[in-house]
């Protein structure tokens, strides 16, 4: 095929091939990642936009060759560009012989792998990352227990996924807008959401930023750029693409980041969002937490592809598979992905392999569909906290004493937060009617008046703890 | 921005022939000449000019949908906008209503003001989760932290000979959801004023147009041609004053009601015709004030009868003006069947002027 194209086109193709290979096999010992991106003549000729758009320029270059009448040409013209033909009947296999390799930096015991490439983290960041992972785990533990005691109506933990939560947040900037699914409270935690604020939402009291409108764990924070959790699965994916488009149009140095699970990748919105993001050239990170389970559905019943990472190529999206329980690998992958997304206006797909150690939620008992041994193994042998702790300690940045100090501090804070949240008043009655629209319309103002009148006339029929 | 636009256009393979896209929008130009005498404008031009002016006034407004750009719009409502504002503000989407609606809502979350076009509202069903769960409820669920200044627009209801999957009226479905505003223009002035109001509104708005009205011309005032013109959302218009019976309707049926009123006038019945303009919020005051004046109500809609817009109007009147009624409320709706294709059957499945006349006469005890 290459012999029939002009040499400049040939070099474009080779650049693309070289680029594609460059990301799956690190070939040097340096700790800093190198970018194998095509530069130079590709970028200046057709597009005044300095950002590399090699796919578009390749199409243009090929179409400028002109139509060949040459019957010896091995290439055919179709909408979409020229394509080589082959006389052999050959179906592309449903899967590669080898699965896409998984990027990791630390081994199971937390030792740094030789030849590992990663973005270095400072002591400050590493200690904050580890501390937040511990905080997240403890917060989940204590809220879960509170639900079991009947003090909360519902809770969903992120056990086993602490590294995904915290390390990805650490690699982003506060201006990056987050579109979560519901198992990513760690991102909020990293950005400064306090334990009290988490508790307020879970108890739905008047200090809850959500004004008591949502179930527990449906957090949202305008000022921390974290869009309120919406329970519908994968609907946040196209929303993130739209937000990314807005960021691109405003030329902000920020991207949109959206999280979803292995189950979420089956939704139609996943397809629409990835396809669209590629066409729109939107700066968005799609981070899939492939934790093996969608409630009781294992991934073998969810899809037959090699996980989620291979789907990126189908949409023309650069993708990477990462060990989601390796905090350093997550940090590096998200850091690099963010750079590419913003600099080149492109979506990136990150599949973080992990395991959902906890139940789907407090409404689920996962021992009914998986063995307790399996859960226990993942909790012990592949625990993201212990792996990262080993690495942080090996740098002399952490100790047993620091650990116990942190844990007792958090336990105290958590119990206090719950105590206060439980005692705080519930939201006022007028919040039942506010925010339906920007300005309450007449019919809602009337309805509120009617409710207040009814409560006044029949106080015994209404709960006494709703402040009026 | 001009070079960038040309660069992008060239990458899309538009050659110099693209210049042929630029044509004088003669109807609109003449409508703006401010000459003496009454002007007329088609609903299509009214919508086009409204979008154009709002895009010009606010750089955050952008249009997205299938065929809105290069094709100039499936019904030519967005004609000329691509060449004026460029492909980043007039965005041709892949065929995925769920996709582009979700993306539009996401863009609105982040501060842009999308105008999302559905080729017809029948196709909005593929995106309805995003309209309801991602747009309508967001301001409430986020406690005011996320507002969604988005407009969903497109033709709604029956056209001519397009069959069941292209003829449904969605006014009742969308108007039942708190958090949405639902508008249905009739005349060119309605189209201009309401679309401008919708684009400026901070809440999600469902804007139900009608394909058969696009080509119809209406007289339009100087005031309505001004770029700051805007109609209030939630106010109905009394198209024709009367004293014997109130006919309440919206969209295309307003035209039928006006014709029915003419026929009724010949028989000595003075009908008051109310053009709802806004389905949610429903202008209950205007409706009830009119019924208290005439004591009789006839409501008309194209959509299916059960749980329709007319049902809500009747309930409102019975609840609030019961003692003023001199006759049972009359409700005319489309037939309770998926829209048939054959022209004769389609005509029978939709309300006609005669149906409105008969219902008004029944309310006035003149007929069975």
PDB file of N, CA and C in Angstrom, chain A residues 408-443:
ATOM      1  N   UNK A 408      -6.829   7.909  64.206  1.00  0.00           N
ATOM      2  CA  UNK A 408      -7.630   8.313  65.375  1.00  0.00           C
ATOM      3  C   UNK A 408      -8.214   9.700  65.154  1.00  0.00           C
ATOM      4  N   UNK A 409      -7.480  10.562  64.454  1.00  0.00           N
ATOM      5  CA  UNK A 409      -7.998  11.904  64.172  1.00  0.00           C
ATOM      6  C   UNK A 409      -9.255  11.803  63.306  1.00  0.00           C
ATOM      7  N   UNK A 410      -9.183  10.986  62.262  1.00  0.00           N
ATOM      8  CA  UNK A 410     -10.329  10.893  61.355  1.00  0.00           C
ATOM      9  C   UNK A 410     -11.534  10.276  62.058  1.00  0.00           C
ATOM     10  N   UNK A 411     -11.257   9.255  62.871  1.00  0.00           N
ATOM     11  CA  UNK A 411     -12.386   8.608  63.551  1.00  0.00           C
ATOM     12  C   UNK A 411     -13.124   9.619  64.407  1.00  0.00           C
ATOM     13  N   UNK A 412     -12.341  10.440  65.116  1.00  0.00           N
ATOM     14  CA  UNK A 412     -12.962  11.450  65.969  1.00  0.00           C
ATOM     15  C   UNK A 412     -13.779  12.428  65.134  1.00  0.00           C
ATOM     16  N   UNK A 413     -13.158  12.902  64.039  1.00  0.00           N
ATOM     17  CA  UNK A 413     -13.840  13.883  63.181  1.00  0.00           C
ATOM     18  C   UNK A 413     -15.127  13.308  62.615  1.00  0.00           C
ATOM     19  N   UNK A 414     -15.066  12.054  62.171  1.00  0.00           N
ATOM     20  CA  UNK A 414     -16.223  11.422  61.555  1.00  0.00           C
ATOM     21  C   UNK A 414     -17.364  11.293  62.550  1.00  0.00           C
ATOM     22  N   UNK A 415     -17.041  10.793  63.735  1.00  0.00           N
ATOM     23  CA  UNK A 415     -18.113  10.593  64.718  1.00  0.00           C
ATOM     24  C   UNK A 415     -18.741  11.932  65.082  1.00  0.00           C
ATOM     25  N   UNK A 416     -17.890  12.951  65.191  1.00  0.00           N
ATOM     26  CA  UNK A 416     -18.413  14.285  65.499  1.00  0.00           C
ATOM     27  C   UNK A 416     -19.291  14.782  64.353  1.00  0.00           C
ATOM     28  N   UNK A 417     -18.824  14.576  63.137  1.00  0.00           N
ATOM     29  CA  UNK A 417     -19.586  15.036  61.964  1.00  0.00           C
ATOM     30  C   UNK A 417     -20.965  14.384  61.930  1.00  0.00           C
ATOM     31  N   UNK A 418     -21.000  13.094  62.226  1.00  0.00           N
ATOM     32  CA  UNK A 418     -22.291  12.390  62.208  1.00  0.00           C
ATOM     33  C   UNK A 418     -23.180  12.900  63.333  1.00  0.00           C
ATOM     34  N   UNK A 419     -22.564  13.117  64.490  1.00  0.00           N
ATOM     35  CA  UNK A 419     -23.352  13.584  65.638  1.00  0.00           C
ATOM     36  C   UNK A 419     -24.002  14.917  65.292  1.00  0.00           C
ATOM     37  N   UNK A 420     -23.192  15.817  64.751  1.00  0.00           N
ATOM     38  CA  UNK A 420     -23.720  17.143  64.416  1.00  0.00           C
ATOM     39  C   UNK A 420     -24.763  17.056  63.308  1.00  0.00           C
ATOM     40  N   UNK A 421     -24.464  16.256  62.276  1.00  0.00           N
ATOM     41  CA  UNK A 421     -25.376  16.179  61.122  1.00  0.00           C
ATOM     42  C   UNK A 421     -26.724  15.617  61.545  1.00  0.00           C
ATOM     43  N   UNK A 422     -26.681  14.644  62.426  1.00  0.00           N
ATOM     44  CA  UNK A 422     -27.925  14.005  62.858  1.00  0.00           C
ATOM     45  C   UNK A 422     -28.799  14.978  63.627  1.00  0.00           C
ATOM     46  N   UNK A 423     -28.104  15.843  64.412  1.00  0.00           N
ATOM     47  CA  UNK A 423     -28.863  16.759  65.261  1.00  0.00           C
ATOM     48  C   UNK A 423     -29.361  17.975  64.495  1.00  0.00           C
ATOM     49  N   UNK A 424     -28.680  18.319  63.398  1.00  0.00           N
ATOM     50  CA  UNK A 424     -29.057  19.539  62.665  1.00  0.00           C
ATOM     51  C   UNK A 424     -30.461  19.411  62.119  1.00  0.00           C
ATOM     52  N   UNK A 425     -31.158  20.528  62.140  1.00  0.00           N
ATOM     53  CA  UNK A 425     -32.524  20.588  61.617  1.00  0.00           C
ATOM     54  C   UNK A 425     -32.609  20.145  60.173  1.00  0.00           C
ATOM     55  N   UNK A 426     -33.802  19.673  59.780  1.00  0.00           N
ATOM     56  CA  UNK A 426     -34.038  19.342  58.370  1.00  0.00           C
ATOM     57  C   UNK A 426     -34.299  20.633  57.596  1.00  0.00           C
ATOM     58  N   UNK A 427     -34.270  20.572  56.256  1.00  0.00           N
ATOM     59  CA  UNK A 427     -34.499  21.798  55.483  1.00  0.00           C
ATOM     60  C   UNK A 427     -35.912  22.327  55.678  1.00  0.00           C
ATOM     61  N   UNK A 428     -36.039  23.613  55.471  1.00  0.00           N
ATOM     62  CA  UNK A 428     -37.279  24.344  55.618  1.00  0.00           C
ATOM     63  C   UNK A 428     -38.309  23.910  54.562  1.00  0.00           C
ATOM     64  N   UNK A 429     -39.585  24.053  54.908  1.00  0.00           N
ATOM     65  CA  UNK A 429     -40.656  23.657  53.986  1.00  0.00           C
ATOM     66  C   UNK A 429     -40.579  24.376  52.646  1.00  0.00           C
ATOM     67  N   UNK A 430     -40.159  25.639  52.643  1.00  0.00           N
ATOM     68  CA  UNK A 430     -40.154  26.351  51.355  1.00  0.00           C
ATOM     69  C   UNK A 430     -39.178  25.716  50.360  1.00  0.00           C
ATOM     70  N   UNK A 431     -38.221  24.904  50.865  1.00  0.00           N
ATOM     71  CA  UNK A 431     -37.301  24.252  49.948  1.00  0.00           C
ATOM     72  C   UNK A 431     -37.932  23.099  49.202  1.00  0.00           C
ATOM     73  N   UNK A 432     -39.142  22.743  49.558  1.00  0.00           N
ATOM     74  CA  UNK A 432     -39.831  21.748  48.738  1.00  0.00           C
ATOM     75  C   UNK A 432     -40.184  22.368  47.392  1.00  0.00           C
ATOM     76  N   UNK A 433     -40.403  23.686  47.397  1.00  0.00           N
ATOM     77  CA  UNK A 433     -40.911  24.336  46.189  1.00  0.00           C
ATOM     78  C   UNK A 433     -39.879  25.187  45.462  1.00  0.00           C
ATOM     79  N   UNK A 434     -38.718  25.402  46.073  1.00  0.00           N
ATOM     80  CA  UNK A 434     -37.746  26.274  45.407  1.00  0.00           C
ATOM     81  C   UNK A 434     -36.915  25.471  44.423  1.00  0.00           C
ATOM     82  N   UNK A 435     -36.275  26.152  43.511  1.00  0.00           N
ATOM     83  CA  UNK A 435     -35.372  25.570  42.505  1.00  0.00           C
ATOM     84  C   UNK A 435     -36.031  24.675  41.469  1.00  0.00           C
ATOM     85  N   UNK A 436     -37.379  24.573  41.478  1.00  0.00           N
ATOM     86  CA  UNK A 436     -37.984  23.825  40.369  1.00  0.00           C
ATOM     87  C   UNK A 436     -37.714  24.605  39.093  1.00  0.00           C
ATOM     88  N   UNK A 437     -37.913  25.917  39.225  1.00  0.00           N
ATOM     89  CA  UNK A 437     -37.524  26.829  38.152  1.00  0.00           C
ATOM     90  C   UNK A 437     -36.595  27.873  38.741  1.00  0.00           C
ATOM     91  N   UNK A 438     -36.064  28.708  37.893  1.00  0.00           N
ATOM     92  CA  UNK A 438     -35.215  29.793  38.344  1.00  0.00           C
ATOM     93  C   UNK A 438     -35.997  30.683  39.311  1.00  0.00           C
ATOM     94  N   UNK A 439     -37.216  31.051  38.925  1.00  0.00           N
ATOM     95  CA  UNK A 439     -38.087  31.872  39.773  1.00  0.00           C
ATOM     96  C   UNK A 439     -39.364  31.066  40.015  1.00  0.00           C
ATOM     97  N   UNK A 440     -39.800  30.891  41.266  1.00  0.00           N
ATOM     98  CA  UNK A 440     -40.994  30.067  41.495  1.00  0.00           C
ATOM     99  C   UNK A 440     -42.211  30.656  40.785  1.00  0.00           C
ATOM    100  N   UNK A 441     -42.896  29.834  39.979  1.00  0.00           N
ATOM    101  CA  UNK A 441     -44.079  30.340  39.287  1.00  0.00           C
ATOM    102  C   UNK A 441     -45.289  30.392  40.207  1.00  0.00           C
ATOM    103  N   UNK A 442     -46.319  31.013  39.715  1.00  0.00           N
ATOM    104  CA  UNK A 442     -47.504  31.265  40.529  1.00  0.00           C
ATOM    105  C   UNK A 442     -48.089  29.989  41.121  1.00  0.00           C
ATOM    106  N   UNK A 443     -48.203  28.941  40.303  1.00  0.00           N
ATOM    107  CA  UNK A 443     -48.860  27.731  40.815  1.00  0.00           C
ATOM    108  C   UNK A 443     -48.094  27.123  41.987  1.00  0.00           C
TER     109      UNK A 443
END
